Amino acid sequence: MDGQPVIGRIHSLESFGTVDGPGIRFVTFLQGCPLRCRYCHNPDTWRQDAAVKYEWTPQQLLDEVLRYRSFIARGGVTLTGGEPLMQPAFCRQFFRLCRDAGLHTALDTAGSIANAETFSVLDYTDLVLLDIKALAADLCRKVCGSDGTSALRFLDEAEHRGVEVWIRHVVVPGLTDDDRLLDELVAFVRGYRVVSRIEWLPYHTMGVFKYASLGLPYPLEGVPSLAVERIREIRERYRNVFGER
Ligand code: SF4
């Protein structure tokens, strides 16, 4: 199924990531994303045809990763972006090599492409970090330009295969910061046996400068970062939701 090695278009690398999966991880940001989240802090990863730092085969990326092997031995590797599922063959081949090398594999995705090819990445994925933008189609469209159906199909596929999932959800003042919506999201994902955690991510304005440098208008102009107290409150409110898993 894997055939010839494909070339991955890689935006950037982070050799000591601590926020994208368990332990210390080698994080690879792939170029390209079909969504346009209003709070995206990586708009420079959007365009598939943009110039990239690295164009590597899966083996070349693994060779780079293995230079850090002792640091990530108890963590692993994470593919993120952008949307890594825009390069499914590369993700699949890279994760297969990582599995052979005994490395834990995490896929950080919005599940924005759901088809047989993207599902096949799950063959070699230990953990999915699935970003659910919003459950309601109209709100989801407002947040990211998509109705979110494919993210839920990707979650269904992970459930079907028994691949562990951590849900991620960005809380934005005036958009997704609503106790009723958060309750609904928690109730929904608790119905999946593979979901073992929800990570609540506070909206922040750290990406604003990137929009200016790309000559793009900032979609959430005037919206403040989520208050530290508020994200603390949300995390506390749902702290024990998956305690029993
Ligand atoms: S899915 Fe991620 S990279 Fe793509 S627009 Fe949304 S936040 Fe940005």
Short mmCIF file of N, CA, C and O in Angstrom, two decimals, residues 170-179 181-182 226 230 234:
data_model
loop_
_atom_site.label_atom_id
_atom_site.label_comp_id
_atom_site.label_asym_id
_atom_site.label_seq_id
_atom_site.Cartn_x
_atom_site.Cartn_y
_atom_site.Cartn_z
N VAL A 170 -10.66 25.06 21.52
CA VAL A 170 -10.22 26.43 21.80
C VAL A 170 -11.42 27.24 22.28
O VAL A 170 -12.47 27.27 21.63
N VAL A 171 -11.24 27.88 23.42
CA VAL A 171 -12.32 28.68 24.01
C VAL A 171 -12.06 30.15 23.69
O VAL A 171 -11.06 30.73 24.11
N VAL A 172 -12.99 30.72 22.90
CA VAL A 172 -12.82 32.10 22.42
C VAL A 172 -13.92 32.99 23.02
O VAL A 172 -15.11 32.66 22.86
N PRO A 173 -13.56 34.08 23.67
CA PRO A 173 -14.59 34.97 24.20
C PRO A 173 -15.55 35.41 23.10
O PRO A 173 -15.13 35.74 21.99
N GLY A 174 -16.85 35.33 23.40
CA GLY A 174 -17.85 35.80 22.45
C GLY A 174 -18.12 34.84 21.30
O GLY A 174 -18.98 35.11 20.45
N LEU A 175 -17.43 33.71 21.26
CA LEU A 175 -17.61 32.78 20.14
C LEU A 175 -17.91 31.37 20.66
O LEU A 175 -18.96 30.81 20.37
N THR A 176 -16.98 30.82 21.40
CA THR A 176 -17.19 29.46 21.92
C THR A 176 -17.17 29.41 23.45
O THR A 176 -17.27 28.33 24.02
N ASP A 177 -17.00 30.55 24.08
CA ASP A 177 -16.96 30.58 25.55
C ASP A 177 -18.39 30.65 26.08
O ASP A 177 -18.92 31.74 26.33
N ASP A 178 -19.00 29.47 26.25
CA ASP A 178 -20.40 29.39 26.64
C ASP A 178 -20.56 28.06 27.40
O ASP A 178 -20.35 26.99 26.81
N ASP A 179 -20.93 28.13 28.67
CA ASP A 179 -21.03 26.92 29.49
C ASP A 179 -21.92 25.85 28.87
O ASP A 179 -21.63 24.66 28.93
N LEU A 181 -22.54 25.29 25.69
CA LEU A 181 -21.84 24.64 24.57
C LEU A 181 -20.75 23.70 25.07
O LEU A 181 -20.54 22.61 24.53
N LEU A 182 -20.05 24.13 26.11
CA LEU A 182 -18.97 23.29 26.65
C LEU A 182 -19.55 22.02 27.26
O LEU A 182 -19.02 20.93 27.08
N LEU A 226 -8.51 34.96 26.20
CA LEU A 226 -9.36 34.44 27.28
C LEU A 226 -8.64 34.64 28.61
O LEU A 226 -7.44 34.34 28.72
N ARG A 230 -10.70 32.37 33.77
CA ARG A 230 -11.78 31.67 33.08
C ARG A 230 -11.33 30.27 32.61
O ARG A 230 -12.05 29.30 32.78
N ILE A 234 -12.83 26.62 33.77
CA ILE A 234 -13.31 25.58 32.86
C ILE A 234 -12.57 24.27 33.12
O ILE A 234 -13.17 23.19 33.21
#
